[in-house]
XYZ file of C-alpha atoms in Angstrom:
490
model
C -16.340 -17.355 31.688
C -12.989 -18.220 30.171
C -11.926 -21.601 29.433
C -9.585 -21.707 32.118
C -12.395 -21.005 34.469
C -14.376 -23.761 32.926
C -11.529 -26.187 33.270
C -10.934 -25.521 36.941
C -14.699 -25.954 37.586
C -14.879 -29.174 35.752
C -11.746 -30.549 37.468
C -13.459 -29.730 40.776
C -16.717 -31.450 40.032
C -14.850 -34.514 38.793
C -12.979 -34.610 42.064
C -16.277 -34.534 44.074
C -17.619 -37.446 41.908
C -14.176 -39.233 42.507
C -14.827 -39.011 46.440
C -18.341 -40.489 45.919
C -16.993 -43.495 43.827
C -14.125 -44.089 46.399
C -16.666 -44.473 49.270
C -18.980 -46.509 46.792
C -16.231 -49.140 46.945
C -15.986 -48.949 50.755
C -19.678 -49.216 51.586
C -20.712 -52.693 52.659
C -24.102 -52.215 54.545
C -26.752 -49.602 55.130
C -25.002 -48.715 58.323
C -21.952 -47.707 56.373
C -24.205 -45.808 53.927
C -26.251 -43.795 56.376
C -24.247 -43.319 59.578
C -20.460 -43.847 58.128
C -19.988 -46.782 60.460
C -20.563 -44.803 63.543
C -16.918 -43.770 64.085
C -16.524 -40.080 62.705
C -14.475 -37.508 64.676
C -15.870 -34.256 66.068
C -13.981 -32.028 63.656
C -15.058 -33.893 60.666
C -18.859 -33.830 62.005
C -18.689 -30.328 63.037
C -17.522 -28.871 59.744
C -19.824 -31.038 58.012
C -22.750 -29.850 60.118
C -21.874 -26.132 59.440
C -21.302 -26.765 55.838
C -24.614 -28.528 55.613
C -26.378 -25.894 57.517
C -24.797 -22.836 55.851
C -24.473 -24.472 52.529
C -25.726 -23.212 49.348
C -29.275 -21.987 50.403
C -28.071 -19.953 53.311
C -25.018 -18.691 51.125
C -27.218 -17.438 48.427
C -29.998 -16.628 50.841
C -27.742 -14.488 53.084
C -26.461 -12.786 50.184
C -29.924 -11.960 49.323
C -30.478 -10.671 52.824
C -27.264 -8.551 52.683
C -28.558 -7.098 49.421
C -32.049 -6.127 50.985
C -31.282 -5.332 54.576
C -27.513 -5.202 55.101
C -25.475 -6.543 57.980
C -28.616 -7.123 60.116
C -29.350 -10.050 58.029
C -26.545 -11.773 59.907
C -28.879 -12.366 62.809
C -30.647 -15.178 60.899
C -27.621 -17.284 61.679
C -27.351 -16.259 65.337
C -30.445 -18.222 65.914
C -28.474 -21.180 64.127
C -25.755 -20.916 66.897
C -28.378 -20.704 69.672
C -30.090 -23.886 68.075
C -26.657 -25.805 67.976
C -25.524 -25.056 71.496
C -28.877 -25.633 72.960
C -29.164 -28.977 71.418
C -25.558 -29.933 72.345
C -26.784 -29.363 76.067
C -30.074 -30.808 76.012
C -30.578 -33.261 73.107
C -27.213 -35.034 72.345
C -26.851 -36.572 75.825
C -30.152 -38.457 75.302
C -30.034 -39.097 71.695
C -26.301 -40.042 71.227
C -26.756 -43.044 73.842
C -30.091 -44.229 72.206
C -28.728 -44.157 68.810
C -25.447 -46.190 69.612
C -27.369 -48.670 71.762
C -30.282 -49.278 69.388
C -28.305 -48.682 66.191
C -30.636 -46.094 64.856
C -30.123 -44.749 61.237
C -32.834 -41.982 61.205
C -34.714 -39.417 63.358
C -38.034 -41.015 63.301
C -36.806 -44.112 64.941
C -36.817 -42.200 67.986
C -40.648 -41.861 67.747
C -40.781 -45.612 67.247
C -38.746 -46.029 70.407
C -40.957 -43.698 72.606
C -44.347 -43.799 70.936
C -45.339 -46.328 68.241
C -44.818 -47.532 64.859
C -47.800 -45.559 63.488
C -46.282 -42.161 64.829
C -42.736 -43.057 63.505
C -44.312 -43.779 60.180
C -45.908 -40.191 60.185
C -42.748 -38.558 61.434
C -40.850 -40.354 58.327
C -43.314 -38.852 55.911
C -43.145 -35.399 57.385
C -39.366 -35.451 57.440
C -38.866 -36.949 54.007
C -41.257 -34.293 52.463
C -39.526 -31.424 54.322
C -36.145 -32.715 53.200
C -37.219 -33.038 49.601
C -38.069 -29.420 49.632
C -34.920 -28.392 51.179
C -32.900 -30.346 48.767
C -34.710 -28.628 45.869
C -33.781 -25.308 47.515
C -30.010 -26.206 47.175
C -30.348 -27.374 43.521
C -32.210 -23.982 42.887
C -29.467 -22.090 44.703
C -26.839 -23.849 42.355
C -28.925 -23.084 39.306
C -29.279 -19.356 40.131
C -25.362 -19.231 40.612
C -24.621 -21.098 37.580
C -27.068 -19.278 35.168
C -25.855 -15.712 36.614
C -22.075 -16.581 36.040
C -21.978 -18.860 33.019
C -22.931 -17.157 29.782
C -25.673 -18.718 27.752
C -26.684 -21.105 30.513
C -30.358 -20.687 31.426
C -31.822 -21.539 34.698
C -33.578 -24.779 33.781
C -30.411 -26.310 32.179
C -28.384 -25.236 35.105
C -30.918 -27.081 37.301
C -30.420 -30.345 35.585
C -26.676 -29.986 35.629
C -26.333 -29.177 39.235
C -28.922 -31.439 40.521
C -27.300 -34.628 38.617
C -23.848 -33.957 40.072
C -25.216 -33.632 43.613
C -27.587 -36.787 43.157
C -24.981 -39.077 41.521
C -22.108 -38.693 44.135
C -24.378 -38.793 47.060
C -26.223 -41.920 45.790
C -23.133 -43.732 45.177
C -21.011 -42.640 48.252
C -23.467 -42.357 51.137
C -22.836 -40.476 54.264
C -19.118 -40.899 54.573
C -18.759 -39.345 51.114
C -20.900 -36.625 52.280
C -18.981 -35.978 55.442
C -15.711 -35.891 53.609
C -16.723 -33.759 50.742
C -18.487 -31.447 53.214
C -15.077 -30.839 54.951
C -13.277 -30.205 51.695
C -16.229 -28.113 50.411
C -16.303 -25.884 53.461
C -12.633 -25.387 53.473
C -12.752 -24.357 49.838
C -15.691 -21.892 50.488
C -13.813 -20.227 53.336
C -10.803 -19.821 51.432
C -12.621 -18.477 48.408
C -14.477 -15.897 50.477
C -11.579 -14.804 52.730
C -8.840 -14.553 50.007
C -10.865 -13.834 46.812
C -14.675 -12.824 47.200
C -14.686 -10.152 49.856
C -11.276 -8.554 49.201
C -11.893 -8.104 45.586
C -15.528 -7.128 45.904
C -14.460 -4.396 48.348
C -11.809 -3.135 46.208
C -14.100 -3.162 43.065
C -16.740 -1.001 44.546
C -14.138 1.576 46.006
C -13.630 0.883 49.627
C -15.498 1.851 52.736
C -16.153 5.394 51.623
C -17.856 4.420 48.649
C -19.935 1.816 50.336
C -21.348 4.565 52.818
C -22.006 6.992 49.955
C -23.906 4.195 48.142
C -26.091 2.855 50.887
C -28.568 4.099 53.315
C -27.135 4.170 56.991
C -29.296 1.342 58.126
C -27.521 -1.096 55.835
C -24.285 -0.783 57.957
C -26.266 -1.235 61.164
C -27.145 -4.430 63.097
C -30.427 -2.803 64.313
C -32.169 -2.658 60.797
C -34.543 -5.659 61.974
C -37.846 -5.857 63.766
C -38.482 -7.994 66.722
C -41.027 -9.896 64.697
C -38.523 -10.741 61.963
C -36.028 -12.065 64.700
C -38.750 -14.093 66.421
C -40.063 -15.647 63.101
C -36.409 -16.807 62.409
C -35.852 -18.117 65.949
C -39.137 -20.012 65.880
C -38.216 -21.635 62.821
C -34.549 -22.276 62.951
C -33.747 -23.032 66.565
C -36.163 -26.109 66.728
C -34.870 -27.716 63.479
C -31.590 -28.320 65.484
C -34.145 -30.797 67.419
C -35.715 -32.461 64.501
C -33.379 -32.280 61.576
C -32.576 -35.708 60.115
C -29.293 -34.639 58.882
C -28.298 -33.613 62.470
C -29.593 -36.879 63.956
C -27.578 -38.863 61.362
C -24.351 -36.978 62.342
C -24.982 -37.611 65.957
C -25.364 -41.360 65.328
C -22.283 -41.127 63.039
C -20.137 -39.648 65.818
C -17.999 -41.974 67.912
C -19.903 -40.958 71.101
C -21.436 -38.245 73.044
C -18.519 -36.339 73.883
C -17.334 -36.162 70.060
C -20.854 -35.145 68.997
C -21.161 -32.313 71.598
C -17.930 -30.960 70.452
C -18.951 -31.043 66.863
C -22.133 -28.940 67.720
C -20.033 -26.309 69.603
C -17.748 -26.144 66.593
C -20.697 -25.799 64.167
C -22.399 -22.974 66.234
C -19.191 -21.015 66.531
C -18.614 -21.063 62.614
C -22.322 -20.258 61.892
C -22.235 -16.816 63.743
C -20.286 -14.537 63.574
C -17.994 -16.141 60.830
C -20.299 -17.449 58.102
C -22.967 -15.024 58.906
C -21.161 -11.905 58.284
C -19.185 -13.345 55.216
C -22.478 -14.084 53.480
C -24.298 -10.822 54.297
C -21.282 -8.670 53.529
C -21.003 -10.124 50.115
C -24.658 -9.501 49.388
C -24.125 -5.824 50.761
C -21.291 -5.277 48.485
C -23.444 -6.675 45.457
C -26.000 -4.006 46.458
C -23.222 -1.184 46.243
C -22.154 -2.540 42.945
C -25.630 -2.483 41.455
C -26.163 1.174 42.670
C -22.997 2.167 41.189
C -24.017 0.654 37.746
C -21.256 -1.924 37.627
C -23.714 -4.602 36.509
C -23.970 -4.748 32.613
C -27.570 -4.407 31.546
C -28.893 -3.707 35.071
C -29.950 -0.074 35.521
C -32.405 -0.389 38.416
C -31.019 -2.329 41.585
C -34.318 -2.311 43.164
C -35.940 -4.317 40.454
C -33.509 -7.162 40.267
C -33.707 -10.486 42.159
C -31.840 -9.886 45.443
C -30.513 -13.375 45.327
C -28.941 -12.909 42.065
C -26.969 -9.997 43.253
C -24.129 -12.035 44.717
C -23.344 -14.287 41.735
C -23.719 -11.328 39.269
C -21.058 -9.512 41.510
C -18.663 -12.576 41.234
C -19.195 -12.711 37.503
C -18.327 -9.098 37.191
C -15.342 -8.528 39.430
C -13.310 -11.726 39.167
C -10.670 -12.091 36.587
C -9.983 -15.346 34.529
C -8.956 -18.264 36.688
C -10.271 -16.872 39.961
C -13.632 -17.004 38.619
C -13.274 -20.728 38.272
C -12.074 -20.893 41.826
C -14.738 -18.670 43.505
C -17.413 -20.547 41.421
C -16.054 -23.800 42.895
C -16.127 -22.203 46.372
C -19.937 -21.490 46.242
C -20.732 -24.743 44.498
C -18.948 -26.470 47.364
C -21.313 -24.796 49.727
C -24.536 -25.800 47.601
C -23.290 -29.386 47.261
C -22.581 -29.759 50.924
C -26.169 -29.009 51.711
C -27.868 -30.774 48.774
C -26.017 -33.928 49.505
C -26.965 -34.046 53.322
C -30.692 -33.143 52.791
C -30.702 -35.963 50.020
C -29.392 -38.557 52.250
C -31.892 -37.398 54.992
C -35.087 -37.789 52.536
C -33.524 -41.056 51.403
C -33.016 -42.450 54.926
C -36.447 -41.559 55.959
C -38.113 -43.189 52.762
C -36.160 -46.432 53.178
C -35.935 -46.981 56.869
C -39.092 -45.266 58.115
C -41.435 -45.738 55.304
C -40.647 -48.654 52.834
C -39.343 -50.899 55.720
C -42.751 -50.443 57.634
C -44.478 -52.069 54.640
C -41.894 -54.786 53.650
C -42.870 -58.258 54.450
C -39.412 -59.833 54.487
C -36.161 -58.439 55.988
C -33.629 -57.229 53.328
C -29.949 -58.516 53.179
C -27.175 -55.884 53.636
C -26.657 -55.836 50.148
C -30.276 -55.477 48.953
C -30.840 -52.660 51.532
C -27.789 -50.836 50.426
C -28.855 -50.962 46.759
C -32.300 -49.877 47.725
C -31.063 -46.958 49.505
C -29.020 -45.928 46.507
C -31.986 -46.305 44.110
C -34.201 -44.326 46.383
C -31.510 -41.601 46.681
C -31.545 -41.184 42.911
C -35.418 -41.080 42.820
C -35.602 -38.501 45.384
C -32.898 -36.499 43.641
C -34.891 -36.518 40.341
C -38.017 -35.331 42.077
C -36.194 -32.558 43.932
C -34.820 -31.218 40.711
C -38.378 -31.337 39.067
C -39.636 -29.472 42.273
C -36.804 -26.850 42.076
C -37.758 -26.007 38.545
C -41.180 -24.777 39.824
C -39.770 -22.584 42.418
C -38.233 -18.947 42.355
C -36.842 -17.952 45.785
C -34.117 -19.962 47.503
C -34.594 -18.758 51.099
C -38.240 -18.698 50.814
C -38.353 -22.388 49.888
C -35.770 -23.389 52.690
C -37.694 -21.644 55.404
C -41.034 -23.198 54.169
C -39.392 -26.594 54.352
C -37.932 -25.981 57.759
C -41.424 -24.699 58.954
C -43.324 -27.668 57.885
C -40.965 -29.976 59.741
C -40.664 -27.965 62.800
C -44.499 -27.317 63.402
C -45.045 -31.204 63.048
C -42.150 -32.663 64.847
C -40.643 -30.300 67.441
C -43.297 -30.581 70.256
C -43.759 -34.357 70.226
C -39.758 -34.916 70.218
C -39.401 -32.625 73.155
C -42.373 -34.635 74.853
C -40.636 -37.795 74.158
C -37.338 -36.874 75.727
C -38.321 -34.760 78.398
C -42.027 -35.370 79.595
C -43.104 -38.660 81.119
C -46.839 -38.230 80.276
C -46.278 -38.030 76.637
C -48.723 -40.290 74.672
C -48.701 -41.768 71.197
C -52.113 -40.552 70.315
C -51.171 -37.086 71.281
C -47.965 -37.390 69.426
C -49.706 -38.398 66.304
C -52.473 -35.779 66.165
C -50.154 -32.821 67.335
C -47.747 -33.819 64.346
C -50.722 -34.016 61.913
C -52.430 -30.856 62.903
C -49.223 -28.750 63.542
C -47.717 -29.614 60.162
C -51.088 -29.273 58.305
C -51.784 -25.937 60.006
C -48.587 -24.381 58.804
C -48.685 -25.578 55.318
C -52.424 -24.306 54.931
C -51.381 -20.772 56.387
C -48.432 -20.571 54.100
C -50.452 -21.406 51.080
C -53.213 -18.927 52.075
C -50.797 -16.293 53.594
C -52.315 -16.492 57.050
C -55.880 -16.234 55.531
C -58.648 -18.126 57.481
C -62.077 -19.071 56.258
C -64.811 -16.583 56.157
C -62.306 -13.839 55.229
C -60.628 -13.823 58.578
C -57.078 -12.724 58.554
C -54.274 -13.757 61.289
C -51.756 -11.121 62.122
C -49.273 -10.940 59.018
C -46.226 -10.125 61.136
C -45.955 -13.688 62.615
C -44.913 -16.630 60.756
C -47.354 -19.414 60.039
C -45.021 -21.678 61.761
C -45.832 -19.902 65.108
C -49.426 -20.947 64.842
C -48.529 -24.407 63.691
C -46.369 -25.160 66.745
C -48.650 -23.441 69.148
C -51.597 -25.599 67.985
C -49.282 -28.679 67.923
C -48.294 -28.022 71.599
C -52.071 -27.390 72.817
C -53.139 -30.675 71.133
C -50.100 -32.621 72.429
C -50.555 -31.460 76.105
C -54.289 -31.788 76.115
C -54.413 -35.366 74.618
C -51.376 -36.628 76.644
C -52.946 -35.528 79.901
C -56.285 -36.940 79.087
C -54.886 -40.336 77.864
C -52.577 -40.548 80.860
C -55.269 -39.758 83.402
C -57.678 -42.234 81.642
C -54.927 -44.990 81.853
C -54.374 -44.324 85.631
C -58.039 -44.412 86.325
C -58.309 -47.714 84.490
C -55.320 -49.183 86.348
C -56.837 -48.005 89.622
C -60.205 -49.796 88.830
C -58.309 -53.019 87.945
C -56.251 -52.794 91.128
C -59.371 -52.521 93.249
């Protein structure tokens, strides 16, 4: 990169830190820090949601999908559209009212309201672990982008630099800084993709005829996908819209139900087709460039890391000045997700875990300071975890799967089934989440050498077990209670 590109990039990063400092001076309470004073508009919330959900991990991950399977990779974010619109119809009307009435900060507080403190504590632990992993995936995405585009910068050094920037401005600024920077970052990313990345990459590879000649026909088709793959994405991504801590925080931060529902409709529409096709198209163009031998030092496109194709493409085709702008665009996407996930994990730990064991109530100032300290600590741990991983999309989907398999069934039960029972919720969460993690680690391998069908995601089995346990124990304990009440009445 040229010195001009470095200058543009540094100015951008300083601007993001400046936004964090501005809101650091504005935050007075933990309510300001975690839910922005509960007065955010639908467009700010909606763009923040799509920036968070489609941020760095999915931007780099979608590029990887476009590199390996072409336009059909866009179906991944179609499941995001379905999740957003389903939750707008079924979830928000219930959660928005509860959040504003009871002044909730976090998702697990819903469990405390419907079930018990023990269930809420377990939900907080599951959510915190999931979002630490998700934060790590964003840091890793940023490090991959930086190491591929900045000469002489290795992956580990990039991890530290990217991680520190995201951690510092999130820790000092809170959710309002996150939402406003998300809006700015999303606008920068869209402008970068529409006006710089896609047109210049298309021109560099030689246009449509060159693309057709360089790729197998299925790359330009929307049917280059199996039913199993689409089902696995659906079972992991749609439910996250019902259990995602980042999403609940934004529901609580909205002015009311109407604004939150509008925000979710906006987010879904931008996820698919807009962001989906932009991401996979750049990955597809990177594949063409690699096949044409445009990448210096890379002779075999099939042997390279698919997620590195997009950043290497940008480094190859963009001239001085524009490289800095495009790099800022992608770092925008990455930071917009990393900051939100960091806020989610921090909120879970402070509100849902530490507060459960605290013997005295903290003052607003002390609670705010504790929130900022925990955010820093979680951020540093996420950087450490990211240094041990290789694939961004895989780490993201693992984190999603763990949260969904543990939390999805109990939250549906709490909101929509009167027979739901705290004991059922606790054990379905514990067994569902544990099953998914074990199957991920063993690659669907059971004891005694038994192998589950490899086409189905581990999350499918985790959710299925969670549902069976939840329904069975809820019915058992509800019937038991009804019998005891009947005996007492007689």
